[in-house]
Coordinates of C-alpha atoms in Angstrom, one line a residue:
Chain A
M281 CA 83.6 -21.8 -60.9
H282 CA 85.8 -18.7 -61.5
P283 CA 83.5 -16.4 -63.5
T284 CA 85.7 -13.4 -63.1
R285 CA 88.7 -15.2 -64.5
S286 CA 87.2 -16.9 -67.3
R287 CA 85.5 -13.7 -68.4
S288 CA 88.8 -11.7 -68.5
E289 CA 90.4 -14.6 -70.2
S290 CA 87.9 -14.7 -72.8
T291 CA 87.8 -11.0 -73.3
G292 CA 91.6 -11.0 -73.7
R293 CA 91.4 -13.9 -76.4
R294 CA 88.7 -11.8 -78.5
A295 CA 90.6 -8.7 -78.3
G296 CA 94.0 -10.2 -79.0
V297 CA 95.6 -8.0 -76.5
D298 CA 97.7 -9.3 -73.6
W299 CA 96.6 -6.8 -71.0
L300 CA 99.3 -7.7 -68.4
S301 CA 102.0 -6.9 -70.8
V302 CA 100.4 -3.6 -71.6
S303 CA 100.0 -2.7 -67.8
F304 CA 103.5 -3.6 -67.5
L305 CA 104.6 -1.2 -70.3
L306 CA 102.7 1.6 -68.9
G307 CA 104.0 1.0 -65.5
A308 CA 107.6 0.8 -67.1
L309 CA 107.4 4.2 -68.4
L310 CA 106.3 5.4 -65.3
C311 CA 109.2 4.0 -63.4
C312 CA 111.6 5.5 -66.0
Y313 CA 110.1 8.9 -65.6
Y314 CA 111.1 8.3 -61.8
L315 CA 114.4 7.1 -62.4
L316 CA 115.9 9.1 -65.2
P317 CA 115.9 12.5 -63.5
V318 CA 117.6 11.1 -60.5
V319 CA 120.3 9.2 -62.5
A320 CA 120.7 12.3 -64.7
L321 CA 121.3 14.4 -61.6
V322 CA 123.8 11.9 -60.0
V323 CA 125.7 11.4 -63.4
A324 CA 125.8 15.1 -64.4
Q325 CA 127.4 16.0 -61.2
P326 CA 131.3 15.2 -61.4
P327 CA 132.1 13.5 -58.0
G328 CA 134.9 16.1 -57.6
V329 CA 132.5 19.1 -58.0
V330 CA 129.9 17.6 -55.5
L331 CA 132.7 16.7 -52.9
A332 CA 134.2 20.3 -53.2
R333 CA 130.8 21.8 -52.8
L334 CA 130.2 19.8 -49.7
G335 CA 133.3 21.5 -47.9
D336 CA 131.7 24.8 -48.5
P337 CA 130.8 26.3 -45.1
T338 CA 127.3 27.3 -46.2
V339 CA 126.6 23.6 -47.2
V340 CA 127.9 22.1 -44.0
S341 CA 126.0 24.4 -42.1
A342 CA 122.7 23.8 -43.9
A343 CA 123.5 19.8 -43.6
A344 CA 124.2 20.1 -39.8
T345 CA 120.9 22.1 -39.2
S346 CA 118.9 19.7 -41.5
L347 CA 120.3 16.6 -39.7
V348 CA 119.8 18.2 -36.3
A349 CA 116.3 19.7 -36.8
A350 CA 115.3 16.4 -38.6
L351 CA 116.4 14.3 -35.5
A352 CA 114.6 16.4 -33.1
S353 CA 111.3 16.5 -35.3
A354 CA 111.5 12.8 -35.9
T355 CA 112.0 12.4 -32.0
L356 CA 109.1 14.8 -31.3
A357 CA 106.9 13.2 -33.7
A358 CA 107.7 9.8 -32.1
V359 CA 107.1 10.9 -28.4
F360 CA 103.8 12.5 -29.1
G361 CA 102.7 10.4 -32.3
L362 CA 103.0 7.0 -30.8
P363 CA 100.6 7.5 -27.9
L364 CA 98.3 8.9 -30.3
A365 CA 98.7 6.1 -32.9
Y366 CA 98.2 3.7 -30.0
W367 CA 95.1 5.3 -29.0
L368 CA 93.8 5.4 -32.5
A369 CA 94.4 1.8 -32.9
R370 CA 92.4 0.9 -30.0
A371 CA 89.6 3.4 -30.0
E372 CA 86.3 3.2 -31.9
G373 CA 83.5 5.4 -32.9
R374 CA 83.1 9.0 -34.0
A375 CA 86.1 10.3 -32.0
R376 CA 88.3 8.1 -33.7
T377 CA 87.0 9.2 -37.2
L378 CA 87.5 13.0 -36.2
V379 CA 91.0 12.5 -34.8
T380 CA 92.1 10.6 -37.9
A381 CA 90.8 13.4 -40.2
L382 CA 92.8 15.9 -37.9
V383 CA 96.0 13.7 -38.2
V384 CA 96.0 13.5 -42.0
L385 CA 95.3 17.3 -42.4
P386 CA 98.8 18.5 -42.4
L387 CA 99.5 15.6 -45.2
V388 CA 96.8 17.2 -47.5
L389 CA 97.6 20.9 -46.7
P390 CA 100.4 22.2 -49.1
P391 CA 103.4 23.0 -47.1
I392 CA 103.6 26.5 -47.6
V393 CA 99.9 26.9 -46.2
S394 CA 101.0 24.8 -43.4
G395 CA 103.8 27.3 -42.7
M396 CA 101.2 30.3 -43.1
V397 CA 98.9 28.7 -40.4
L398 CA 101.9 27.9 -38.3
L399 CA 103.0 31.7 -38.4
T400 CA 99.5 32.5 -37.2
V401 CA 100.2 30.8 -34.0
V402 CA 103.9 31.0 -33.5
G403 CA 104.9 34.0 -35.6
P404 CA 106.7 36.9 -34.0
T405 CA 103.7 39.1 -33.6
T406 CA 101.4 36.4 -31.9
L407 CA 101.1 35.9 -28.2
L408 CA 103.0 32.6 -28.1
G409 CA 105.5 33.8 -30.5
S410 CA 106.5 37.1 -28.7
L411 CA 106.1 35.3 -25.3
A412 CA 108.6 32.8 -26.5
A413 CA 111.1 35.2 -28.1
A414 CA 110.9 37.6 -24.9
N415 CA 112.2 34.4 -23.0
G416 CA 115.0 33.8 -25.3
V417 CA 113.5 31.1 -27.5
P418 CA 112.3 32.6 -30.7
L419 CA 109.9 30.3 -32.7
T420 CA 110.7 32.0 -36.1
R421 CA 114.1 32.5 -37.6
S422 CA 115.4 29.8 -35.4
L423 CA 116.3 26.3 -35.2
A424 CA 113.0 25.8 -33.0
G425 CA 111.3 27.2 -35.9
V426 CA 112.6 24.6 -38.1
V427 CA 111.6 21.8 -35.9
L428 CA 108.0 23.3 -35.5
A429 CA 107.7 23.5 -39.3
Q430 CA 109.1 19.9 -39.8
T431 CA 107.2 18.4 -37.1
F432 CA 103.9 19.8 -38.2
V433 CA 104.3 18.3 -41.7
A434 CA 106.1 15.2 -40.7
S435 CA 104.6 13.7 -37.7
P436 CA 101.5 12.5 -39.4
F437 CA 103.7 9.8 -41.1
V438 CA 104.6 8.4 -37.6
V439 CA 100.9 8.4 -36.6
V440 CA 99.4 7.1 -39.6
T441 CA 102.1 4.4 -40.1
A442 CA 102.2 3.4 -36.4
T443 CA 98.6 3.1 -36.0
A444 CA 98.4 0.6 -39.0
A445 CA 101.3 -1.2 -37.1
F446 CA 99.3 -1.3 -33.6
E447 CA 96.2 -2.4 -35.6
G448 CA 98.0 -5.2 -36.7
V449 CA 98.7 -6.5 -33.2
D450 CA 96.0 -8.9 -32.1
P451 CA 94.2 -7.1 -29.1
R452 CA 93.7 -10.8 -27.5
L453 CA 97.6 -10.7 -26.9
E454 CA 97.1 -7.5 -24.8
A455 CA 94.3 -9.3 -23.1
A456 CA 96.4 -12.3 -22.5
S457 CA 99.3 -10.1 -21.0
R458 CA 97.1 -8.2 -18.8
S459 CA 95.2 -11.4 -17.5
L460 CA 98.6 -12.4 -16.5
G461 CA 99.0 -9.6 -14.3
K462 CA 100.7 -7.1 -16.4
R463 CA 99.8 -3.4 -16.5
R464 CA 98.7 -1.9 -19.6
L465 CA 101.9 0.1 -19.8
T466 CA 104.0 -2.8 -19.2
T467 CA 101.8 -4.9 -21.8
V468 CA 102.4 -2.2 -24.5
R469 CA 106.2 -2.1 -23.7
R470 CA 106.6 -5.9 -23.6
V471 CA 104.1 -7.1 -26.3
T472 CA 102.5 -4.5 -28.3
L473 CA 105.6 -2.3 -29.0
P474 CA 107.8 -5.1 -29.9
L475 CA 105.5 -6.5 -32.1
A476 CA 104.6 -3.3 -34.0
W477 CA 108.1 -2.3 -33.9
P478 CA 108.8 -2.5 -37.7
G479 CA 105.9 -0.2 -38.5
V480 CA 107.0 2.0 -35.9
L481 CA 110.2 2.4 -36.9
A482 CA 109.1 2.8 -40.5
G483 CA 106.8 5.7 -39.4
V484 CA 109.7 7.4 -37.7
T485 CA 112.1 6.8 -40.6
L486 CA 109.5 8.3 -42.9
A487 CA 109.0 11.3 -40.5
F488 CA 112.7 11.9 -40.5
A489 CA 113.0 11.7 -44.5
R490 CA 110.1 14.1 -44.8
S491 CA 111.9 16.4 -42.2
M492 CA 115.0 16.4 -44.1
G493 CA 113.3 17.4 -47.2
E494 CA 110.9 19.8 -45.9
F495 CA 110.7 23.2 -47.6
G496 CA 107.5 25.0 -47.7
A497 CA 106.6 25.3 -44.2
T498 CA 110.1 25.7 -43.2
V499 CA 110.9 28.6 -45.5
M500 CA 107.9 30.6 -44.1
L501 CA 108.9 29.8 -40.5
A502 CA 112.6 29.9 -40.6
Y503 CA 114.6 31.3 -43.7
Y504 CA 117.4 31.2 -41.3
P505 CA 119.2 29.0 -40.1
R506 CA 119.1 27.3 -43.6
T507 CA 118.3 23.8 -44.0
M508 CA 119.5 21.9 -47.0
P509 CA 116.2 22.4 -49.0
V510 CA 116.3 26.3 -48.2
Q511 CA 120.0 26.5 -49.2
I512 CA 119.1 24.6 -52.6
W513 CA 116.4 27.2 -53.3
V514 CA 118.8 30.4 -52.4
S515 CA 121.5 28.6 -54.4
F516 CA 119.1 28.0 -57.3
T517 CA 117.5 31.7 -57.1
T518 CA 121.1 33.4 -56.8
L519 CA 123.5 31.2 -58.6
G520 CA 121.3 28.9 -60.9
L521 CA 120.8 25.4 -61.2
D522 CA 124.3 24.0 -61.4
A523 CA 125.2 25.6 -57.8
A524 CA 122.2 24.0 -56.4
F525 CA 123.0 20.2 -57.7
P526 CA 125.6 19.0 -55.2
V527 CA 123.3 19.7 -52.2
A528 CA 120.5 18.0 -54.1
V529 CA 122.6 15.0 -54.6
V530 CA 123.2 14.8 -50.8
L531 CA 119.4 14.8 -50.2
V532 CA 118.9 12.1 -52.8
G533 CA 121.4 10.0 -50.9
V534 CA 119.3 10.6 -47.8
A535 CA 116.2 9.4 -49.6
V536 CA 118.1 6.2 -51.0
V537 CA 119.2 5.3 -47.4
T538 CA 115.6 5.8 -46.1
L539 CA 114.4 3.3 -48.9
V540 CA 116.8 0.7 -47.7
V541 CA 115.9 1.1 -44.1
L542 CA 112.1 0.8 -44.9
D543 CA 113.0 -2.3 -46.9
R544 CA 114.7 -3.8 -43.9
L545 CA 111.9 -3.1 -41.7
G546 CA 109.4 -4.7 -44.0
T547 CA 110.3 -8.3 -42.6
T548 CA 109.7 -9.4 -39.1
P549 CA 112.2 -11.5 -37.5
W550 CA 109.7 -14.1 -35.7
G551 CA 108.2 -15.3 -38.9
R552 CA 104.3 -14.2 -38.6
Chain B
M125 CA 82.0 -22.9 1.8
G126 CA 84.8 -22.7 4.3
S127 CA 88.3 -22.0 2.6
L128 CA 87.3 -23.7 -0.8
S129 CA 87.6 -21.0 -3.5
V130 CA 84.4 -19.9 -5.1
L131 CA 83.7 -17.8 -8.3
E132 CA 80.2 -16.0 -7.9
L133 CA 78.5 -14.1 -10.5
A134 CA 75.2 -12.2 -9.3
G135 CA 72.9 -10.6 -12.0
L136 CA 75.8 -10.2 -14.3
A137 CA 74.8 -8.5 -17.6
K138 CA 76.5 -6.9 -20.6
R139 CA 74.4 -5.3 -23.5
Y140 CA 76.0 -5.0 -27.0
A141 CA 74.3 -3.7 -30.1
G142 CA 72.0 -6.8 -31.3
F143 CA 73.3 -8.9 -28.4
E144 CA 72.0 -8.9 -24.6
F145 CA 74.0 -11.0 -22.2
G146 CA 72.4 -12.1 -18.8
P147 CA 71.4 -11.4 -16.2
V148 CA 73.5 -14.4 -15.3
D149 CA 73.8 -15.9 -11.5
L150 CA 76.5 -18.6 -11.1
A151 CA 78.6 -20.1 -8.4
V152 CA 81.7 -22.0 -9.2
G153 CA 83.5 -24.0 -6.5
E154 CA 86.6 -25.8 -6.7
E155 CA 85.2 -27.7 -9.8
V156 CA 85.1 -27.8 -13.6
L157 CA 82.1 -25.9 -14.8
C158 CA 81.7 -26.4 -18.6
V159 CA 79.8 -23.7 -20.2
L160 CA 78.1 -25.2 -23.2
G161 CA 76.3 -23.2 -25.9
P162 CA 76.1 -22.6 -29.8
S163 CA 78.3 -19.8 -31.3
G164 CA 76.9 -16.2 -30.4
S165 CA 75.5 -17.5 -27.1
G166 CA 77.7 -15.4 -25.1
K167 CA 80.0 -17.9 -23.7
T168 CA 83.1 -15.7 -24.6
T169 CA 81.5 -12.8 -23.2
L170 CA 81.0 -14.7 -20.1
L171 CA 84.7 -15.2 -19.8
S172 CA 85.7 -11.6 -20.8
L173 CA 83.3 -10.4 -18.0
V174 CA 84.9 -12.8 -15.4
A175 CA 88.4 -11.8 -16.5
G176 CA 87.7 -8.2 -16.7
L177 CA 88.3 -7.8 -20.3
V178 CA 85.0 -6.3 -20.9
T179 CA 83.1 -4.0 -18.5
A180 CA 79.8 -5.4 -17.3
D181 CA 76.9 -3.1 -17.5
A182 CA 75.2 -4.6 -14.4
G183 CA 75.7 -7.3 -11.6
S184 CA 79.1 -8.4 -9.8
V185 CA 81.7 -10.9 -9.9
S186 CA 83.4 -12.0 -6.7
L187 CA 86.3 -14.4 -6.1
D188 CA 86.4 -16.0 -2.6
G189 CA 84.2 -13.3 -1.2
R190 CA 86.6 -10.5 -2.8
S191 CA 84.8 -8.3 -5.2
L192 CA 86.3 -7.9 -8.6
D193 CA 84.0 -5.4 -9.9
G194 CA 85.8 -2.4 -11.3
L195 CA 89.2 -4.2 -11.1
P196 CA 91.3 -4.3 -14.4
P197 CA 92.2 -7.4 -15.5
E198 CA 95.7 -7.4 -14.3
R199 CA 94.6 -7.3 -10.7
R200 CA 92.0 -10.0 -11.0
N201 CA 94.4 -12.9 -10.9
A202 CA 92.1 -14.9 -13.4
G203 CA 94.0 -16.8 -15.9
V204 CA 92.6 -17.1 -19.3
V205 CA 93.4 -19.6 -22.0
F206 CA 92.4 -18.3 -25.4
Q207 CA 91.1 -20.2 -28.3
D208 CA 94.2 -20.6 -30.4
G209 CA 96.5 -20.0 -27.5
A210 CA 97.2 -16.3 -28.2
L211 CA 100.9 -16.9 -27.5
F212 CA 103.2 -13.9 -27.8
P213 CA 104.7 -14.4 -31.3
H214 CA 108.0 -12.7 -30.7
L215 CA 108.8 -14.7 -27.7
T216 CA 109.9 -18.4 -27.5
A217 CA 107.7 -21.0 -25.8
R218 CA 110.0 -20.6 -22.7
E219 CA 109.8 -16.8 -22.6
N220 CA 105.9 -17.1 -23.0
V221 CA 105.7 -19.4 -20.0
A222 CA 108.3 -17.4 -18.0
Y223 CA 106.4 -14.0 -18.9
A224 CA 104.3 -14.1 -15.8
A225 CA 106.1 -16.7 -13.7
T226 CA 107.3 -15.9 -10.4
D227 CA 110.4 -17.9 -10.5
E228 CA 112.3 -20.0 -13.0
G229 CA 111.8 -23.2 -11.2
R230 CA 107.9 -22.7 -11.9
V231 CA 108.6 -22.7 -15.7
A232 CA 110.7 -25.9 -15.4
D233 CA 107.8 -27.7 -13.4
L234 CA 105.1 -26.7 -15.9
A235 CA 107.1 -27.7 -18.8
A236 CA 107.8 -31.1 -17.3
L237 CA 104.1 -31.4 -16.3
L238 CA 102.8 -30.4 -19.8
E239 CA 105.7 -32.2 -21.9
L240 CA 107.1 -29.0 -23.3
D241 CA 110.8 -29.7 -22.6
D242 CA 111.5 -30.3 -26.4
V243 CA 109.7 -27.2 -27.7
L244 CA 110.8 -24.5 -25.0
D245 CA 113.1 -22.7 -27.2
R246 CA 110.9 -22.4 -30.2
R247 CA 108.8 -19.8 -31.6
P248 CA 104.9 -20.2 -31.6
A249 CA 105.0 -20.0 -35.2
T250 CA 107.0 -23.2 -35.6
L251 CA 104.6 -25.1 -32.9
S252 CA 101.8 -27.4 -33.6
G253 CA 98.4 -26.5 -32.3
G254 CA 98.5 -28.9 -29.6
E255 CA 101.9 -27.8 -28.5
R256 CA 100.6 -24.0 -28.6
Q257 CA 97.9 -24.9 -26.4
R258 CA 100.1 -26.8 -23.9
V259 CA 102.4 -23.7 -23.8
A260 CA 99.2 -21.4 -23.5
L261 CA 98.1 -23.5 -20.5
A262 CA 101.5 -23.4 -18.8
R263 CA 101.7 -19.8 -19.3
T264 CA 98.4 -19.1 -17.6
L265 CA 99.3 -21.6 -14.9
A266 CA 102.7 -19.9 -14.3
A267 CA 100.8 -16.9 -12.7
D268 CA 99.2 -19.0 -10.3
P269 CA 95.5 -17.7 -11.2
D270 CA 92.8 -17.8 -8.5
V271 CA 90.4 -19.0 -11.3
L272 CA 91.1 -20.7 -14.6
L273 CA 89.1 -19.8 -17.5
L274 CA 89.2 -21.5 -20.9
D275 CA 87.8 -20.4 -24.1
E276 CA 87.4 -23.4 -26.5
P277 CA 91.2 -24.3 -26.3
L278 CA 90.7 -27.5 -28.0
S279 CA 88.5 -26.4 -31.0
S280 CA 91.0 -25.9 -33.5
L281 CA 92.9 -29.0 -32.9
D282 CA 92.8 -32.3 -34.8
A283 CA 90.7 -35.2 -33.4
P284 CA 93.5 -37.5 -32.1
I285 CA 95.3 -34.5 -30.5
R286 CA 92.0 -33.0 -29.1
R287 CA 91.3 -36.3 -27.6
R288 CA 94.6 -36.8 -26.1
L289 CA 94.9 -33.0 -24.6
R290 CA 91.3 -33.6 -23.4
E291 CA 92.6 -36.3 -21.2
D292 CA 95.4 -34.5 -19.8
L293 CA 93.4 -31.5 -19.1
H294 CA 91.1 -33.9 -17.1
D295 CA 94.0 -34.9 -15.0
L296 CA 95.4 -31.5 -14.7
F297 CA 91.9 -30.0 -13.6
A298 CA 91.5 -32.5 -10.9
A299 CA 95.0 -31.4 -9.4
L300 CA 93.9 -27.8 -9.4
A301 CA 92.4 -26.4 -6.3
V302 CA 90.8 -23.4 -8.1
P303 CA 87.5 -23.0 -10.0
V304 CA 87.8 -23.7 -13.7
V305 CA 85.3 -22.4 -16.1
Y306 CA 85.7 -24.0 -19.5
V307 CA 83.7 -22.9 -22.5
T308 CA 83.0 -24.9 -25.3
H309 CA 80.2 -25.9 -28.1
D310 CA 81.3 -29.1 -28.1
Q311 CA 79.0 -31.4 -25.8
R312 CA 81.4 -34.4 -25.8
T313 CA 84.2 -32.1 -24.2
A314 CA 81.9 -30.7 -22.0
T315 CA 80.6 -33.8 -20.4
A316 CA 84.1 -35.4 -20.6
L317 CA 85.7 -32.6 -18.5
G318 CA 82.9 -30.8 -16.6
D319 CA 82.0 -31.6 -12.9
R320 CA 78.8 -29.6 -14.0
L321 CA 77.4 -28.2 -17.3
A322 CA 76.0 -24.6 -17.6
V323 CA 74.1 -24.5 -20.9
L324 CA 73.9 -21.1 -22.3
R325 CA 71.6 -19.8 -24.8
E326 CA 71.3 -16.1 -26.4
G327 CA 73.2 -14.6 -23.2
R328 CA 71.1 -16.7 -20.7
L329 CA 71.7 -19.9 -18.8
E330 CA 69.2 -22.6 -19.5
Q331 CA 70.2 -25.0 -17.2
V332 CA 73.1 -25.7 -14.7
D333 CA 73.6 -29.3 -13.6
T334 CA 75.8 -32.5 -13.8
P335 CA 76.4 -33.8 -17.1
R336 CA 74.3 -36.9 -16.6
S337 CA 71.4 -34.7 -15.3
V338 CA 71.7 -32.2 -18.3
L339 CA 71.7 -35.2 -20.8
E340 CA 69.1 -37.3 -19.3
R341 CA 66.9 -34.5 -17.7
P342 CA 67.2 -31.5 -20.1
A343 CA 65.3 -28.6 -18.5
T344 CA 64.2 -27.1 -21.8
R345 CA 63.6 -28.1 -25.4
F346 CA 66.7 -26.4 -26.4
V347 CA 69.0 -28.1 -24.1
A348 CA 67.4 -31.4 -25.0
E349 CA 68.2 -30.6 -28.7
F350 CA 71.6 -29.0 -28.2
T351 CA 72.7 -32.1 -26.2
G352 CA 71.8 -34.6 -28.7
C353 CA 68.5 -35.6 -27.4
E354 CA 66.7 -35.2 -30.8
N355 CA 63.5 -37.3 -29.9
V356 CA 61.5 -34.5 -28.6
Y357 CA 57.8 -34.7 -28.5
E358 CA 54.8 -32.6 -27.8
V359 CA 52.4 -35.1 -26.4
P360 CA 49.1 -35.2 -24.4
V361 CA 48.8 -36.6 -21.3
V362 CA 46.2 -39.4 -21.1
G363 CA 46.6 -40.5 -17.6
S364 CA 48.6 -40.6 -14.7
G365 CA 49.2 -42.7 -11.4
E366 CA 51.8 -44.1 -9.0
G367 CA 54.7 -42.3 -10.5
V368 CA 53.8 -43.2 -13.9
V369 CA 52.2 -40.9 -16.4
R370 CA 50.7 -42.1 -19.8
V371 CA 51.3 -40.0 -22.9
R372 CA 49.9 -40.5 -26.4
L373 CA 52.9 -40.9 -28.9
G374 CA 51.2 -40.9 -32.3
D375 CA 48.6 -43.6 -32.3
A376 CA 50.3 -45.5 -29.4
T377 CA 50.4 -44.8 -25.6
L378 CA 53.7 -44.4 -24.0
R379 CA 54.4 -44.9 -20.1
V380 CA 56.7 -42.4 -18.7
R381 CA 58.2 -42.7 -14.9
S382 CA 57.8 -39.2 -13.6
A383 CA 58.8 -38.6 -10.1
T384 CA 58.7 -34.8 -10.3
A385 CA 56.3 -33.8 -13.0
K386 CA 52.7 -34.4 -12.0
P387 CA 50.9 -33.3 -15.1
T388 CA 47.3 -33.5 -15.4
S389 CA 45.3 -35.5 -17.7
G390 CA 44.6 -33.7 -21.0
A391 CA 47.3 -31.3 -20.6
T392 CA 50.2 -31.3 -23.3
V393 CA 53.9 -31.8 -22.2
T394 CA 57.2 -32.0 -24.0
A395 CA 58.7 -35.5 -23.6
C396 CA 62.2 -36.3 -24.8
V397 CA 64.0 -39.5 -25.1
H398 CA 67.7 -39.6 -25.5
P399 CA 68.9 -41.9 -28.7
S400 CA 71.3 -43.6 -26.3
R401 CA 68.5 -44.9 -24.0
V402 CA 66.2 -46.8 -26.5
R403 CA 67.1 -50.4 -27.5
L404 CA 66.4 -51.9 -31.0
D405 CA 65.3 -55.5 -31.4
G406 CA 64.9 -57.1 -34.8
A407 CA 62.4 -59.7 -35.8
V408 CA 65.3 -62.0 -35.8
G409 CA 65.5 -61.5 -31.9
A410 CA 67.3 -59.2 -29.4
L411 CA 69.7 -57.1 -31.3
D412 CA 71.1 -54.7 -28.7
G413 CA 71.6 -56.4 -25.1
P414 CA 69.1 -58.8 -23.3
S415 CA 65.5 -58.3 -24.6
A416 CA 63.4 -56.8 -21.7
P417 CA 61.1 -54.5 -23.1
D418 CA 58.5 -53.4 -20.8
Q419 CA 57.0 -51.4 -23.6
S420 CA 57.9 -51.9 -27.1
F421 CA 56.9 -50.1 -30.4
P422 CA 56.9 -51.6 -33.8
G423 CA 58.6 -49.9 -36.7
T424 CA 60.7 -49.8 -39.8
V425 CA 64.4 -48.5 -40.1
R426 CA 64.1 -45.7 -42.3
R427 CA 67.7 -44.7 -42.6
W428 CA 71.0 -45.3 -40.6
L429 CA 74.2 -43.6 -40.4
D430 CA 77.6 -44.9 -39.7
E431 CA 79.1 -42.2 -37.1
G432 CA 82.4 -44.3 -36.7
D433 CA 82.2 -45.2 -33.1
Q434 CA 78.5 -45.7 -33.0
Y435 CA 75.4 -45.9 -35.5
R436 CA 72.3 -43.5 -35.7
V437 CA 69.4 -45.2 -36.7
V438 CA 66.0 -43.4 -37.4
V439 CA 63.0 -45.7 -37.1
A440 CA 59.7 -44.9 -38.4
L441 CA 57.2 -46.3 -35.7
D442 CA 54.1 -47.7 -36.7
A443 CA 52.4 -45.3 -34.5
G444 CA 53.1 -42.3 -36.9
V445 CA 56.4 -40.7 -35.5
D446 CA 60.0 -41.0 -36.2
L447 CA 62.4 -41.9 -33.3
A448 CA 66.3 -41.8 -33.4
A449 CA 68.4 -44.3 -31.6
T450 CA 72.2 -44.9 -31.3
V451 CA 73.4 -48.5 -31.2
S452 CA 76.8 -50.1 -31.1
P453 CA 78.5 -51.2 -34.6
A454 CA 78.3 -54.8 -33.4
T455 CA 74.6 -54.4 -33.2
A456 CA 74.5 -52.3 -36.4
D457 CA 76.4 -55.0 -38.4
R458 CA 73.2 -57.1 -38.0
L459 CA 70.7 -54.2 -38.5
A460 CA 72.5 -53.1 -41.7
S461 CA 71.4 -56.1 -43.5
L462 CA 67.7 -55.2 -42.1
D463 CA 67.7 -51.9 -43.8
G464 CA 64.1 -50.9 -44.3
A465 CA 62.9 -54.0 -42.3
A466 CA 60.8 -54.3 -39.3
V467 CA 62.3 -53.6 -35.9
S468 CA 60.9 -53.3 -32.3
V469 CA 61.9 -50.3 -30.2
A470 CA 62.3 -50.7 -26.4
I471 CA 61.7 -47.3 -24.7
P472 CA 62.0 -48.1 -20.9
P473 CA 59.6 -45.7 -19.0
D474 CA 62.5 -44.2 -17.1
A475 CA 64.4 -43.4 -20.3
V476 CA 61.6 -40.7 -21.1
H477 CA 61.9 -37.4 -19.8
V478 CA 59.2 -34.8 -19.3
L479 CA 60.3 -31.3 -19.5
S480 CA 58.6 -29.1 -16.8

C-alpha cells in the first residue's frame, strides 16, 4: 500500500540508524552556526558602549540615510514591482518566462557587479548621469544614488514574493468580480490585493530589509552619504572591528524586527 | 420576440490546443436552458464565452439585440454562479451579497428569499456547501443580471441538500424574467430544471429540445446513451407501412411506430428504447401495471441492480439481444424471487425511437 514508506522503514531497521535523528543533528549544527555569531556579537558589546556609539553624529547620520533611502526604495519597489508581479501572475507563455528571468537577474548578480552595471547607466560621465547632475539631481554620491542602488538589488524581492501571492488568488474570484460589473482595477483593489496582502506586505518588508543591509551596489554608486553598512565598512577599515560593532548590532535589530513582521504575515485572518 | 429578453449565440467558436468549441448557434428566451454534456464537452467554455471571461475566435453573442462582442465581462451584465460559489473569502456573506448590490434593501430581500439571514455575518470558510451556493446565487442576483449563467452549482453538494436546492432553484427560475443557462453533467438536474435541454458533445450541440423529447426521441446515439437510453440497436428494416416500421431485433421482429422516419426496406437504422418505457411481465402474471402487451418478447433475467428508488433489470431476450428495463421497487420485490427466471418483456411500438 505504501511502498515508499515500508522501504525506508526496512532500510532504517537494517542499518540500525535513525535517520530522522541524524538529519535533525546535522540541521541543529547548522542552526548553531547561524545563531552563535549573532549572539556573540550582541553579548560582546556592552550595552553602554552601543548606546554611546549610537549617539555619535556619524552613526545617527548613517542610520537616517539608511532609513530614508530604504523606505524610498521599498516604496519604489512596491509602486513598480506590484503591477509587474500582477502581470506575471496572470500572464502565460514565453514572455512571462523571459520577464521572470530578468526579474531574478539582480538577485543572482553579485551586488558589487550590480553597482558596476548601474554606474554604466547612471554614472557621472554617462548621458543620463550628466544630464541629471546638470539639473541638480546627481545620481551618484547622493541619496538618489543610494536609492537607485537599493531599488535595483531589493525590488526583485517584491516582484517574486508578490507574484506568488497573486498566483495564490483564484482567478475565478476575479472572474466573479468582473461578471458582477466591477472593472479590472476595482477587482484588483477589492478582491485580489486584499487576498494577496500578506504576501505583498512580506515582499515589501523583505525589500526594505534588503535595502537596509545593501552594501555592494551602494558603495559603488554612493560612498556618500553613508548608509549604515557603508559606515560599518569605513569604521572597520579605519578603526577596526570593535568600532564597527555597535552599528552592526542596530542592523541585527532591524533583521529581527523583519523576521517578526514576516512571521505575523504568515497567517491569514479569514481562515483559508 | 417582443419585449422578451433573448440571448443569442451565432456561430460562436473558440479553439484551444487539443479542443475545439463550436461553432454553436443557440437562442435562449426567458426560459431555463440546461446544457447537458460530459466533462470536457465545452460546457464551461460556453458560459465563459457568454460572460466574456474568454474571448471568442469567431461568432457573436447578443442579448436583447445588443451585441456583447468585444465587451469586457463587467459591461455584459451576465451573472455567473460558479461551481463552488467562488465567494470572496475575505468578505462575510453579507459583504459578498452587497458586493454588487445597488442598495442595502436588495441584500435584505435576497437574504430572505434564499434563507440566508442566519449566515449573513459569517465568512465563506465557515459556511456549508449549500449555504455557500445560496450566498453565491444571492450575490449574482443582487447585480440584477440580464442573463443568468450557472456552472454546475449543485455538483459538489450532498444528495439531500442538492435535491432541496434544486427545488428552490426551480421556483426561483420561474420567478426570473431573464434567460437562464444552466450547465450540468447530471441528467436528472437537467431534466428537473430545464425548460429545454441542449446536449453538448466535444464542443458541438447534438440536440436542443424539451427534456421529454431529448429523453424519448434522442437525435443521436450519443444523446441516447448519455441520457440513459442504453438500449440502442443497429437494426435492419424488414418492412414498413401505415406509420409502422418493422425491424429485425436479433431473431425477432419489432414493430416501431414511426411518424417521421420512413426508412426503406433493407436499410439499417439505429433504434433505441428507454429502459423506463418497457414493461416486464413474469410467468406468474403481470408484474408492472396492467398487462397489455401488443408485442412481447420472452427472455431471462440476467442481472438486476437496486438503485434505491428504482431497480435496473437486464433481460437476455430469447431473440439474442440484451435489454435493460427500470422497474419500481414494488415490482422488483416480486422479480427478485424470479432471479434468472423467465419473463416477458413488453415493448410498446411507440416506445421505440428510430434515430434519424
